[in-house]
Structures are given as C-alpha cells and as structure tokens.
Amino acid sequence: MNAGNIRWTENGIQFLDFEDTRHSWFPIRVDIVFVLERLALINENNDQKAFENARSILDGYVKNSNQTLFFMKGDLINTLEWLSMRSLCMLQKFEWEGFIWPESEWAKFDILLQHIEERYEVLQEIEACYIGR
C-alpha cells in the first residue's frame, strides 16, 4: 500500500491496487500505519486535524474489516518506528550494493523519527481509540 493507491472521494476513502494483499509478509497494521503516516500525519501540522484524518481512515478500516489493528499500547508508535528503521536498512543495503543515494534520502529518516517524537501525544490518542477494537 502506498499513497498512490488511495483515492479521496466525497463518499470517503477508496483503496486501490490490492493484487498482493493476500500474500503480504507483514500484518495489515503495517500497511494501514504507513497510510496514516503519509496521508493523515506528515502533511498535516494541526494536531486536531491529523487526529480527525487518522480517525477517518481507521474508522473505515475497522468498520469494513471488523478487525483489530492495535492489540496493546505502543503498537502504533512501534510500527511507525519499525517502518522507518526498515526503510533505513533497505537504503543501507542498496548502498552496500553500489547504489549511491542523495543525502536528502538519508535525512528523511531523521525527519520521520523526529515527527514520531513530536506527535507522540496525538499518536497515543489515536491508538487509544482502537486498542482491542
């Protein structure tokens, strides 16, 4: 799942391009948290609006899937941190293989981790609405 696979409509959010979803190596939480990070949190500076955007995405997911995303406190923040670390490791692997990346690619990870720290309270509020739901 990536931001290019999501469409905002007047009737809500539509997810596209799910041909590999039955074969994912990761829990669905990873994809949903990635969407939250990219669409609801990073580009929205207002905490209340970010909270509302995240709730809109998660409400739709929970309603349509009838599945729980967060099982215990810390799942949301841990998943965001994991996503950043996974991407950082992949970038390092490619550099070891001879691909050179601009400094801006490396700087993204500092920005993403700093963003988690700055939005910690909002992330906890979002998660609290969905633990065990």
PDB file of C-alpha atoms in Angstrom:
ATOM      1  CA  MET A   1       0.000   0.000   0.000  1.00  0.00           C
ATOM      2  CA  ASN A   2       1.234   3.461  -0.785  1.00  0.00           C
ATOM      3  CA  ALA A   3      -0.230   6.940  -1.099  1.00  0.00           C
ATOM      4  CA  GLY A   4      -0.672   6.446  -4.837  1.00  0.00           C
ATOM      5  CA  ASN A   5      -3.108   3.600  -4.132  1.00  0.00           C
ATOM      6  CA  ILE A   6      -5.562   5.732  -2.192  1.00  0.00           C
ATOM      7  CA  ARG A   7      -8.306   7.944  -3.542  1.00  0.00           C
ATOM      8  CA  TRP A   8     -10.158  10.556  -1.503  1.00  0.00           C
ATOM      9  CA  THR A   9     -13.756  10.928  -2.667  1.00  0.00           C
ATOM     10  CA  GLU A  10     -16.770  12.767  -1.344  1.00  0.00           C
ATOM     11  CA  ASN A  11     -18.022   9.372  -0.131  1.00  0.00           C
ATOM     12  CA  GLY A  12     -14.823   8.602   1.771  1.00  0.00           C
ATOM     13  CA  ILE A  13     -11.532   6.902   1.081  1.00  0.00           C
ATOM     14  CA  GLN A  14     -11.117   4.226  -1.586  1.00  0.00           C
ATOM     15  CA  PHE A  15      -8.180   1.810  -1.624  1.00  0.00           C
ATOM     16  CA  LEU A  16      -6.868   0.603  -4.963  1.00  0.00           C
ATOM     17  CA  ASP A  17      -4.320  -1.910  -6.242  1.00  0.00           C
ATOM     18  CA  PHE A  18      -4.601  -4.776  -3.763  1.00  0.00           C
ATOM     19  CA  GLU A  19      -3.387  -7.606  -6.002  1.00  0.00           C
ATOM     20  CA  ASP A  20      -0.765  -8.777  -3.482  1.00  0.00           C
ATOM     21  CA  THR A  21      -2.602  -8.224  -0.203  1.00  0.00           C
ATOM     22  CA  ARG A  22      -3.244 -11.916   0.397  1.00  0.00           C
ATOM     23  CA  HIS A  23       0.496 -12.508   0.110  1.00  0.00           C
ATOM     24  CA  SER A  24       1.786  -9.816   2.458  1.00  0.00           C
ATOM     25  CA  TRP A  25       4.601 -10.794   4.778  1.00  0.00           C
ATOM     26  CA  PHE A  26       3.531  -8.204   7.299  1.00  0.00           C
ATOM     27  CA  PRO A  27       0.372  -7.719   9.336  1.00  0.00           C
ATOM     28  CA  ILE A  28      -2.170  -5.395   7.723  1.00  0.00           C
ATOM     29  CA  ARG A  29      -1.339  -2.948  10.537  1.00  0.00           C
ATOM     30  CA  VAL A  30       1.932  -2.138   8.737  1.00  0.00           C
ATOM     31  CA  ASP A  31       0.121  -1.013   5.575  1.00  0.00           C
ATOM     32  CA  ILE A  32      -2.542   0.908   7.459  1.00  0.00           C
ATOM     33  CA  VAL A  33       0.029   2.680   9.665  1.00  0.00           C
ATOM     34  CA  PHE A  34       2.036   3.583   6.558  1.00  0.00           C
ATOM     35  CA  VAL A  35      -1.094   5.178   5.108  1.00  0.00           C
ATOM     36  CA  LEU A  36      -1.715   7.046   8.378  1.00  0.00           C
ATOM     37  CA  GLU A  37       1.830   8.354   8.397  1.00  0.00           C
ATOM     38  CA  ARG A  38       1.795   9.536   4.784  1.00  0.00           C
ATOM     39  CA  LEU A  39      -1.768  10.830   4.477  1.00  0.00           C
ATOM     40  CA  ALA A  40      -3.004  11.792   7.927  1.00  0.00           C
ATOM     41  CA  LEU A  41       0.064  12.846   9.893  1.00  0.00           C
ATOM     42  CA  ILE A  42       3.114  14.049   7.963  1.00  0.00           C
ATOM     43  CA  ASN A  43       1.439  16.658   5.797  1.00  0.00           C
ATOM     44  CA  GLU A  44      -0.922  17.940   8.484  1.00  0.00           C
ATOM     45  CA  ASN A  45       0.585  20.287  11.073  1.00  0.00           C
ATOM     46  CA  ASN A  46      -2.615  20.766  13.044  1.00  0.00           C
ATOM     47  CA  ASP A  47      -2.817  18.005  15.658  1.00  0.00           C
ATOM     48  CA  GLN A  48      -6.618  18.040  15.822  1.00  0.00           C
ATOM     49  CA  LYS A  49      -6.947  17.763  12.045  1.00  0.00           C
ATOM     50  CA  ALA A  50      -4.302  14.987  11.958  1.00  0.00           C
ATOM     51  CA  PHE A  51      -6.282  13.165  14.668  1.00  0.00           C
ATOM     52  CA  GLU A  52      -9.512  13.536  12.678  1.00  0.00           C
ATOM     53  CA  ASN A  53      -7.847  12.359   9.447  1.00  0.00           C
ATOM     54  CA  ALA A  54      -6.400   9.318  11.198  1.00  0.00           C
ATOM     55  CA  ARG A  55      -9.750   8.502  12.798  1.00  0.00           C
ATOM     56  CA  SER A  56     -11.449   8.710   9.408  1.00  0.00           C
ATOM     57  CA  ILE A  57      -9.019   6.200   7.889  1.00  0.00           C
ATOM     58  CA  LEU A  58      -9.113   3.850  10.877  1.00  0.00           C
ATOM     59  CA  ASP A  59     -12.890   4.052  11.325  1.00  0.00           C
ATOM     60  CA  GLY A  60     -13.330   2.999   7.701  1.00  0.00           C
ATOM     61  CA  TYR A  61     -10.903   0.130   8.066  1.00  0.00           C
ATOM     62  CA  VAL A  62     -12.399  -1.193  11.307  1.00  0.00           C
ATOM     63  CA  LYS A  63     -15.961  -0.855  10.024  1.00  0.00           C
ATOM     64  CA  ASN A  64     -15.267  -2.676   6.757  1.00  0.00           C
ATOM     65  CA  SER A  65     -12.861  -5.332   8.013  1.00  0.00           C
ATOM     66  CA  ASN A  66     -14.208  -5.928  11.512  1.00  0.00           C
ATOM     67  CA  GLN A  67     -10.582  -6.492  12.576  1.00  0.00           C
ATOM     68  CA  THR A  68      -8.467  -5.100  15.382  1.00  0.00           C
ATOM     69  CA  LEU A  69      -5.383  -3.101  14.416  1.00  0.00           C
ATOM     70  CA  PHE A  70      -3.794  -2.344  17.763  1.00  0.00           C
ATOM     71  CA  PHE A  71      -3.664  -5.045  20.399  1.00  0.00           C
ATOM     72  CA  MET A  72      -1.663  -3.243  23.060  1.00  0.00           C
ATOM     73  CA  LYS A  73      -0.379   0.168  23.980  1.00  0.00           C
ATOM     74  CA  GLY A  74       2.580   1.135  21.809  1.00  0.00           C
ATOM     75  CA  ASP A  75       1.559  -0.766  18.660  1.00  0.00           C
ATOM     76  CA  LEU A  76       1.069   2.393  16.586  1.00  0.00           C
ATOM     77  CA  ILE A  77       4.307   4.107  17.596  1.00  0.00           C
ATOM     78  CA  ASN A  78       6.314   0.873  17.431  1.00  0.00           C
ATOM     79  CA  THR A  79       5.013   0.214  13.923  1.00  0.00           C
ATOM     80  CA  LEU A  80       5.913   3.739  12.783  1.00  0.00           C
ATOM     81  CA  GLU A  81       9.410   3.345  14.203  1.00  0.00           C
ATOM     82  CA  TRP A  82       9.736  -0.087  12.600  1.00  0.00           C
ATOM     83  CA  LEU A  83       8.725   1.289   9.199  1.00  0.00           C
ATOM     84  CA  SER A  84      11.407   3.974   9.447  1.00  0.00           C
ATOM     85  CA  MET A  85      14.078   1.529  10.526  1.00  0.00           C
ATOM     86  CA  ARG A  86      13.131  -0.979   7.815  1.00  0.00           C
ATOM     87  CA  SER A  87      13.432   1.691   5.132  1.00  0.00           C
ATOM     88  CA  LEU A  88      16.745   2.869   6.550  1.00  0.00           C
ATOM     89  CA  CYS A  89      18.108  -0.688   6.452  1.00  0.00           C
ATOM     90  CA  MET A  90      16.937  -1.127   2.866  1.00  0.00           C
ATOM     91  CA  LEU A  91      18.659   2.106   1.866  1.00  0.00           C
ATOM     92  CA  GLN A  92      21.879   0.949   3.535  1.00  0.00           C
ATOM     93  CA  LYS A  93      21.673  -2.409   1.764  1.00  0.00           C
ATOM     94  CA  PHE A  94      21.383  -0.705  -1.628  1.00  0.00           C
ATOM     95  CA  GLU A  95      24.389   1.489  -0.853  1.00  0.00           C
ATOM     96  CA  TRP A  96      26.419  -1.610   0.015  1.00  0.00           C
ATOM     97  CA  GLU A  97      25.438  -2.950  -3.405  1.00  0.00           C
ATOM     98  CA  GLY A  98      26.877   0.171  -5.058  1.00  0.00           C
ATOM     99  CA  PHE A  99      23.855   2.423  -5.433  1.00  0.00           C
ATOM    100  CA  ILE A 100      24.512   5.939  -4.168  1.00  0.00           C
ATOM    101  CA  TRP A 101      21.636   7.909  -2.681  1.00  0.00           C
ATOM    102  CA  PRO A 102      21.467  11.670  -2.166  1.00  0.00           C
ATOM    103  CA  GLU A 103      21.826  12.987   1.379  1.00  0.00           C
ATOM    104  CA  SER A 104      18.158  14.013   1.289  1.00  0.00           C
ATOM    105  CA  GLU A 105      17.159  10.322   1.227  1.00  0.00           C
ATOM    106  CA  TRP A 106      19.117   9.685   4.411  1.00  0.00           C
ATOM    107  CA  ALA A 107      17.720  12.832   6.047  1.00  0.00           C
ATOM    108  CA  LYS A 108      14.139  11.550   5.608  1.00  0.00           C
ATOM    109  CA  PHE A 109      14.655   9.013   8.360  1.00  0.00           C
ATOM    110  CA  ASP A 110      15.708  11.625  10.868  1.00  0.00           C
ATOM    111  CA  ILE A 111      12.656  13.647   9.882  1.00  0.00           C
ATOM    112  CA  LEU A 112      10.296  10.657  10.213  1.00  0.00           C
ATOM    113  CA  LEU A 113      11.643   9.667  13.623  1.00  0.00           C
ATOM    114  CA  GLN A 114      11.562  13.275  14.822  1.00  0.00           C
ATOM    115  CA  HIS A 115       7.977  13.510  13.607  1.00  0.00           C
ATOM    116  CA  ILE A 116       7.028  10.486  15.733  1.00  0.00           C
ATOM    117  CA  GLU A 117       8.601  12.125  18.775  1.00  0.00           C
ATOM    118  CA  GLU A 118       6.870  15.458  18.158  1.00  0.00           C
ATOM    119  CA  ARG A 119       3.446  13.829  17.592  1.00  0.00           C
ATOM    120  CA  TYR A 120       3.779  11.311  20.423  1.00  0.00           C
ATOM    121  CA  GLU A 121       0.688  12.523  22.321  1.00  0.00           C
ATOM    122  CA  VAL A 122      -1.511  12.595  19.224  1.00  0.00           C
ATOM    123  CA  LEU A 123      -0.309   9.121  18.254  1.00  0.00           C
ATOM    124  CA  GLN A 124      -1.203   7.836  21.718  1.00  0.00           C
ATOM    125  CA  GLU A 125      -4.667   9.411  21.438  1.00  0.00           C
ATOM    126  CA  ILE A 126      -5.254   7.815  18.046  1.00  0.00           C
ATOM    127  CA  GLU A 127      -4.088   4.417  19.239  1.00  0.00           C
ATOM    128  CA  ALA A 128      -6.206   4.572  22.409  1.00  0.00           C
ATOM    129  CA  CYS A 129      -9.360   4.785  20.272  1.00  0.00           C
ATOM    130  CA  TYR A 130      -8.594   1.470  18.584  1.00  0.00           C
ATOM    131  CA  ILE A 131      -6.864  -0.831  21.071  1.00  0.00           C
ATOM    132  CA  GLY A 132      -8.811  -4.069  21.081  1.00  0.00           C
ATOM    133  CA  ARG A 133     -11.435  -2.736  18.683  1.00  0.00           C
TER     134      ARG A 133
END
